[in-house]
CSV table of C-alpha atoms in Angstrom, one decimal:
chain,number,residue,atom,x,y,z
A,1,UNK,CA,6.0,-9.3,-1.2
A,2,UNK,CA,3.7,-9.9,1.5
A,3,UNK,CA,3.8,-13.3,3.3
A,4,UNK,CA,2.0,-16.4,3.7
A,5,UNK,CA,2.8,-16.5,7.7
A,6,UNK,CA,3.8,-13.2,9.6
A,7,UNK,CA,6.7,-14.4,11.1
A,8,UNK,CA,9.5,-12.7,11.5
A,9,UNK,CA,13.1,-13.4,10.1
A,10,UNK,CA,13.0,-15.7,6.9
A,11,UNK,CA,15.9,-14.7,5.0
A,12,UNK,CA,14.3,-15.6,1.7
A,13,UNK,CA,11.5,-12.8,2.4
A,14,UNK,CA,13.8,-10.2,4.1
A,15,UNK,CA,16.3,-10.8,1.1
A,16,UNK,CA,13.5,-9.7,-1.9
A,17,UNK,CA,12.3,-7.0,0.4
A,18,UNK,CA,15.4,-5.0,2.2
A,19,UNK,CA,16.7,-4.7,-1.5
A,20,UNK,CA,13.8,-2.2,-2.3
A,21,UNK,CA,12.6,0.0,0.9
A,22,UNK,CA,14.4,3.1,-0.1
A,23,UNK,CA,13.8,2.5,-3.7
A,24,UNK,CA,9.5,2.2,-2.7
A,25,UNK,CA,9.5,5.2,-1.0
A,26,UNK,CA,11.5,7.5,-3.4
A,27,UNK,CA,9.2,6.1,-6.2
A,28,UNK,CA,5.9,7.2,-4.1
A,29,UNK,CA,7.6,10.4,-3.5
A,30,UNK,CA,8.2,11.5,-7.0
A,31,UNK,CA,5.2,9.6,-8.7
A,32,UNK,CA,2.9,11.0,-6.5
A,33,UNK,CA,3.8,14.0,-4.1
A,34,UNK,CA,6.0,15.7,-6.5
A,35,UNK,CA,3.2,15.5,-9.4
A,36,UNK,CA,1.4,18.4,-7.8
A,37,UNK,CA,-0.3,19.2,-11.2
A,38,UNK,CA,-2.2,16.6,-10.5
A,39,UNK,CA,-1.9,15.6,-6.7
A,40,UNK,CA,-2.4,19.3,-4.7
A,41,UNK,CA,-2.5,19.5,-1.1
A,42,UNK,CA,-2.9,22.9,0.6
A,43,UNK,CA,-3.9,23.9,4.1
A,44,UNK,CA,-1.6,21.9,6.3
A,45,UNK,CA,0.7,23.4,8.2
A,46,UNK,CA,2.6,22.1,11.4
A,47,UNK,CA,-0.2,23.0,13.7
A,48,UNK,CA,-2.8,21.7,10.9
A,49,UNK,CA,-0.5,18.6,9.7
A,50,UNK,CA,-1.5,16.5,6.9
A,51,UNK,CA,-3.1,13.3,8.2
A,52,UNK,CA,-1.6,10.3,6.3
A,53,UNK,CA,-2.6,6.7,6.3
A,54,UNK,CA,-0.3,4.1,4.7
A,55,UNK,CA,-2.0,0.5,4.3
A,56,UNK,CA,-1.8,-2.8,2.3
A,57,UNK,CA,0.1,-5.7,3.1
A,58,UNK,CA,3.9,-6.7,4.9
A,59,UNK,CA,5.1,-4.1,2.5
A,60,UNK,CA,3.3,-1.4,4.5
A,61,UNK,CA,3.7,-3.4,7.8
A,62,UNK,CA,6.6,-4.5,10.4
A,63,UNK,CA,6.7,-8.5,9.7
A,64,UNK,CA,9.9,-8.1,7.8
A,65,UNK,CA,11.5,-4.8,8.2
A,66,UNK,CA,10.4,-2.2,11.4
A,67,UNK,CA,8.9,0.6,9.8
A,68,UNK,CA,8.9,-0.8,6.1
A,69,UNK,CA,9.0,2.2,3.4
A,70,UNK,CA,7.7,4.6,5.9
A,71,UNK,CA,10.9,4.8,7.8
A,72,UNK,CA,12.1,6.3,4.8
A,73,UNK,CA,9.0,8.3,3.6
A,74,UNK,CA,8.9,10.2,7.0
A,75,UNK,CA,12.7,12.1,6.5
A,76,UNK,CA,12.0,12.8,2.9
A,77,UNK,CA,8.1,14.5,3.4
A,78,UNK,CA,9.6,16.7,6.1
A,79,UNK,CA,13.0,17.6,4.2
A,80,UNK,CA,10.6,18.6,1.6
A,81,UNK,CA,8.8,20.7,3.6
A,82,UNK,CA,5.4,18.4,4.0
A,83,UNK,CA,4.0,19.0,7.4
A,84,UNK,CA,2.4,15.6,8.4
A,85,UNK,CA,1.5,12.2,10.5
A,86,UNK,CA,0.9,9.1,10.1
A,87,UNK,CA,-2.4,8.0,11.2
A,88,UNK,CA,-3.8,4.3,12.2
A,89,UNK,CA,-4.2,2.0,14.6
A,90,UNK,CA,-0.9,-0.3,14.7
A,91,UNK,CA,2.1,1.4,15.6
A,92,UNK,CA,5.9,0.5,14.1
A,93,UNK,CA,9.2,1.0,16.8
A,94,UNK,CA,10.5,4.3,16.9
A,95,UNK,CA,14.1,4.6,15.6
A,96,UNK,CA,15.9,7.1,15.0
A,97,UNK,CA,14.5,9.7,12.8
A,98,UNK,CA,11.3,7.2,12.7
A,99,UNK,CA,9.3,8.6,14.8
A,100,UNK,CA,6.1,8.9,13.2
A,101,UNK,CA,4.7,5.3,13.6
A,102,UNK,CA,1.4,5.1,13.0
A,103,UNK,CA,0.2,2.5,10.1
A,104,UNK,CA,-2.7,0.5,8.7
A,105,UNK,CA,-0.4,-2.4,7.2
A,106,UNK,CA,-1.8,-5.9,7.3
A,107,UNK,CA,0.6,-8.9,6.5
A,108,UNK,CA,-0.2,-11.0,3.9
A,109,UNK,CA,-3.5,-9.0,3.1
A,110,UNK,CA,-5.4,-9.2,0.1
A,111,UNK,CA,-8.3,-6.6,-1.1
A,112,UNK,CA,-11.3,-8.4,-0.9
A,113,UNK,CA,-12.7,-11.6,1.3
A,114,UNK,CA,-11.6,-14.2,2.3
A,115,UNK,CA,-8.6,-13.5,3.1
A,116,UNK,CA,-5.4,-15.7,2.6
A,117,UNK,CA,-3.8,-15.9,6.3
A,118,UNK,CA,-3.6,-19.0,8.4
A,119,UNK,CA,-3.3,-17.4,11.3
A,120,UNK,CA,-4.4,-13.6,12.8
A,121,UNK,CA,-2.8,-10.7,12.1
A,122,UNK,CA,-3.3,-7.6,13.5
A,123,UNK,CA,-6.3,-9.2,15.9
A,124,UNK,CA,-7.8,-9.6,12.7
A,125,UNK,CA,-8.7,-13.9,12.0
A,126,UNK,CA,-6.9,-14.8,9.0
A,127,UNK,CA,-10.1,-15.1,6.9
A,128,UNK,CA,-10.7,-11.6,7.5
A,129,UNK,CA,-7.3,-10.1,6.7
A,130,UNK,CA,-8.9,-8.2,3.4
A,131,UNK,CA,-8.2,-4.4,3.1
A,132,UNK,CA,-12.4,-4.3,2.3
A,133,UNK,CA,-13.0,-5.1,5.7
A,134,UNK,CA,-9.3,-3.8,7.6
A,135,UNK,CA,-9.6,-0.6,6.0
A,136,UNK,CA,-12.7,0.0,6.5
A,137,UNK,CA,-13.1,-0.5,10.2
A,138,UNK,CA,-9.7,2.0,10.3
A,139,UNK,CA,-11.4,4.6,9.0
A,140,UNK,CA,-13.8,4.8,11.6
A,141,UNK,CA,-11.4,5.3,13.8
A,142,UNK,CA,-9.9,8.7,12.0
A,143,UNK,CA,-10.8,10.1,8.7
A,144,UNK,CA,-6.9,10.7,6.8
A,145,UNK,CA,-6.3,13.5,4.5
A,146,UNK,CA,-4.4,10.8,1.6
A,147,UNK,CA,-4.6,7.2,2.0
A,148,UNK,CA,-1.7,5.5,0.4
A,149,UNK,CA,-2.9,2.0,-0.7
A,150,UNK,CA,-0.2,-0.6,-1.6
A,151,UNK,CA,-2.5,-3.7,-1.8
A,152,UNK,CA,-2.9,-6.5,-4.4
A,153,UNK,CA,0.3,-8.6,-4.9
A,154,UNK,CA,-1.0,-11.4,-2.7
A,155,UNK,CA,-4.2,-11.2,-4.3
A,156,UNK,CA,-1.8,-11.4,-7.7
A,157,UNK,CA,0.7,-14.1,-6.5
A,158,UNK,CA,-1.9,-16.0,-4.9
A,159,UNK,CA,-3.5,-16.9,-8.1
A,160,UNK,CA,-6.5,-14.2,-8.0
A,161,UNK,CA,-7.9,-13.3,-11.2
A,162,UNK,CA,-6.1,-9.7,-12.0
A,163,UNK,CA,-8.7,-8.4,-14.1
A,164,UNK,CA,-10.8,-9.1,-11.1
A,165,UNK,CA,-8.8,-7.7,-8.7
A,166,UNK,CA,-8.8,-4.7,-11.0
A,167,UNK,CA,-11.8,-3.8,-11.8
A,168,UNK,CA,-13.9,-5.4,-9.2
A,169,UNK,CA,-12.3,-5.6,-6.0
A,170,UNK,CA,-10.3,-2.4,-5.7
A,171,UNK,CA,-13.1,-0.3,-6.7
A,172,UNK,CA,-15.1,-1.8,-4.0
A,173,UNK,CA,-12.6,-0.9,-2.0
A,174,UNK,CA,-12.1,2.8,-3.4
A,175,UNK,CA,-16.0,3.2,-3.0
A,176,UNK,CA,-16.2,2.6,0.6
A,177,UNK,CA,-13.2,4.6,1.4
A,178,UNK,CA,-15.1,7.2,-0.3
A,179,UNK,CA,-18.1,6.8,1.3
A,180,UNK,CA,-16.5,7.1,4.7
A,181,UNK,CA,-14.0,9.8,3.9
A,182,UNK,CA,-15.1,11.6,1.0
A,183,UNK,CA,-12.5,14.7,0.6
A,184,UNK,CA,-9.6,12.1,1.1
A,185,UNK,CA,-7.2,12.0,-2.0
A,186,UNK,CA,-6.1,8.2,-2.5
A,187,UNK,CA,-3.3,6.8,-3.9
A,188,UNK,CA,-3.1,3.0,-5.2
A,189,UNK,CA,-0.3,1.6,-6.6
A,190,UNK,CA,1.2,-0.6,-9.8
A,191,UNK,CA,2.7,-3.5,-7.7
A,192,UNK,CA,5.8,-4.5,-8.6
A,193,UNK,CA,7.2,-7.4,-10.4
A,194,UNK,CA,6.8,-11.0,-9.1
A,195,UNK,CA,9.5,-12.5,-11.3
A,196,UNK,CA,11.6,-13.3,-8.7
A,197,UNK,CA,9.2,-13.6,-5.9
A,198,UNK,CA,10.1,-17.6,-4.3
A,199,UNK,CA,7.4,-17.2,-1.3
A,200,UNK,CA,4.5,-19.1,-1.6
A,201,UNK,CA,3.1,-22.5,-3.1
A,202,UNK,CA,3.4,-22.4,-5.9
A,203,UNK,CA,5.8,-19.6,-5.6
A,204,UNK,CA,4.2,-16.1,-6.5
A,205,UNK,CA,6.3,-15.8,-9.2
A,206,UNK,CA,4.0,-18.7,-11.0
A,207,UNK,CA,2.1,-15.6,-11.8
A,208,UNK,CA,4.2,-13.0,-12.8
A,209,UNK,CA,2.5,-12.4,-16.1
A,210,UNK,CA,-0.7,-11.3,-14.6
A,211,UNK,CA,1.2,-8.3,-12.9
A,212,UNK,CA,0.9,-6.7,-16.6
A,213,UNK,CA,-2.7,-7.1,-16.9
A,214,UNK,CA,-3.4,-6.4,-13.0
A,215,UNK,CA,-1.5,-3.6,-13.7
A,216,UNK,CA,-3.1,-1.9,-16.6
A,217,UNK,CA,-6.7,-2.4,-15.7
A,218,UNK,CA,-6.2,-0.4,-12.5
A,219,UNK,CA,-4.4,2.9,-14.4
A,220,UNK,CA,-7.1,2.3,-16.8
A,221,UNK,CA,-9.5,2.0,-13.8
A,222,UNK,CA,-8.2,5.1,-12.2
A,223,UNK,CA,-8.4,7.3,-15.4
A,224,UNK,CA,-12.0,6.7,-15.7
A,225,UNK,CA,-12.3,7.8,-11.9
A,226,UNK,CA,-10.5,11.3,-12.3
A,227,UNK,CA,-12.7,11.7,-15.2
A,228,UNK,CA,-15.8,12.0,-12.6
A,229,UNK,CA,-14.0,14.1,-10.3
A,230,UNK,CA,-12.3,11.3,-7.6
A,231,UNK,CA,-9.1,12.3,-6.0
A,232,UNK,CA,-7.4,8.8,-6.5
A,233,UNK,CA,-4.2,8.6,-8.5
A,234,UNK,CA,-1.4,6.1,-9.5
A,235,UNK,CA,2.4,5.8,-8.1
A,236,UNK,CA,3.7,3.0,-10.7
A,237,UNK,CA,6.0,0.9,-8.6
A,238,UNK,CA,6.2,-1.4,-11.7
A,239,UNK,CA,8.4,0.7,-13.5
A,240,UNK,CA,10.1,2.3,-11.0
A,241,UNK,CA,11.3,-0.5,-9.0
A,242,UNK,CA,12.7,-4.3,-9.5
A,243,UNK,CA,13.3,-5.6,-6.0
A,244,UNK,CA,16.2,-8.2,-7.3
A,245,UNK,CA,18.0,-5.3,-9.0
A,246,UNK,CA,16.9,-2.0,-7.8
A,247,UNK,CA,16.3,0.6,-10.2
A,248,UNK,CA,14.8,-1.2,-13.8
């Protein structure tokens, strides 16, 4: 998952992540896109494009892999007939079909203060590396049609408290999101597994139990929102990917 330090080129970290790009981004596609009973976007078209933002932590960002999942989200949205762009202020290498570059992706990022880093990321000071203060400041910057939020395995494998996390922090998060851009439709995630995850110390994977229960308090979080009338939803990464074996 996301890293302690933003440097580039561990092999421990690139090995639990390259595993699983493809397998992220195919999971976000069908759990969320393709669920258009629940998820509906209309009115974009390719001169009215669908405004994306994709943030969280090194999964969104490049300290591992250029272009993370999104590389991979970009071909399949347009071969599916989704008109859209990424929108944010840090900007992957173009590659290929990856053109669309545009992210919100923080290494090592957790949802609420203080944040975890050592060092800055992003021109953000390591103590304010939190997607409550990161995202927030984005969105100032340009109001996205869907925000897809992939945020709290730090928070998890760093020891934070998941029913916390859960039902504290990320509704903080969702409310000022709201606040800011109010017709947005937002996406959060069930992180994966940390049962293999060796970063960290203690390793993240010290704390791989507490996925469950992060887990279920935020779908059960997320139920109660749709019930008032919010446009946020789930993708369940937990059981859609295993980054030591692929597909569980």
């Amino acid at each position: 998952s996301s890293e302690l330090q933003p440097a580039r080129g561990s092999a421990g970290r690139s090995g639990w992540r390259a595993g699983f790009q493809l397998l992220v981004s195919l999971s976000a596609l069908c759990a969320a896109f393709a669920a258009r009973g629940d998820l509906v976007l209309t009115n974009f078209s390719t001169t009215n494009p669908l405004k994306v933002m994709a943030a969280g932590d090194s999964i969104t960002d490049d300290c591992a892999v250029n272009g993370a999942w999104r590389q991979y989200l970009q071909p399949l949205l347009e071969t599916n007939g989704y008109p859209f762009t990424f929108v944010g202020r840090y900007s992957s290498g173009a590659s290929g079909k990856f053109t669309k570059v545009k992210h919100e992706g923080i290494c090592g990022a957790v949802v609420a203060a203080p944040g975890l880093m050592t060092m800055p990321v992003q021109n953000y000071a390591g103590p304010d590396t939190y997607l409550q203060l990161t995202l927030i400041d984005a969105l100032t910057n340009v109001i996205p049609d869907l925000l897809l939020v992939y945020i709290g395995v730090n928070d998890i494998g760093r020891g934070r408290d998941p029913y916390a996390v859960a039902t504290n922090h990320v509704p903080a998060l969702l409310d000022s999101i709201f606040a800011r851009a109010p017709a947005a439709n937002v996406i959060v995630t069930k992180v994966t597994t940390l049962r293999t995850a060796v970063i960290g110390s203690p390793p993240y994977r010290t704390y791989s139990t507490n996925i469950a229960v992060f887990n279920t308090a935020v779908q059960m979080m997320v139920n109660a929102r749709r019930a008032l009338g919010q446009n946020v939803f789930v993708a369940d990464m937990f059981s859609a990917v295993d980054p030591a074996t692929g597909l569980q």
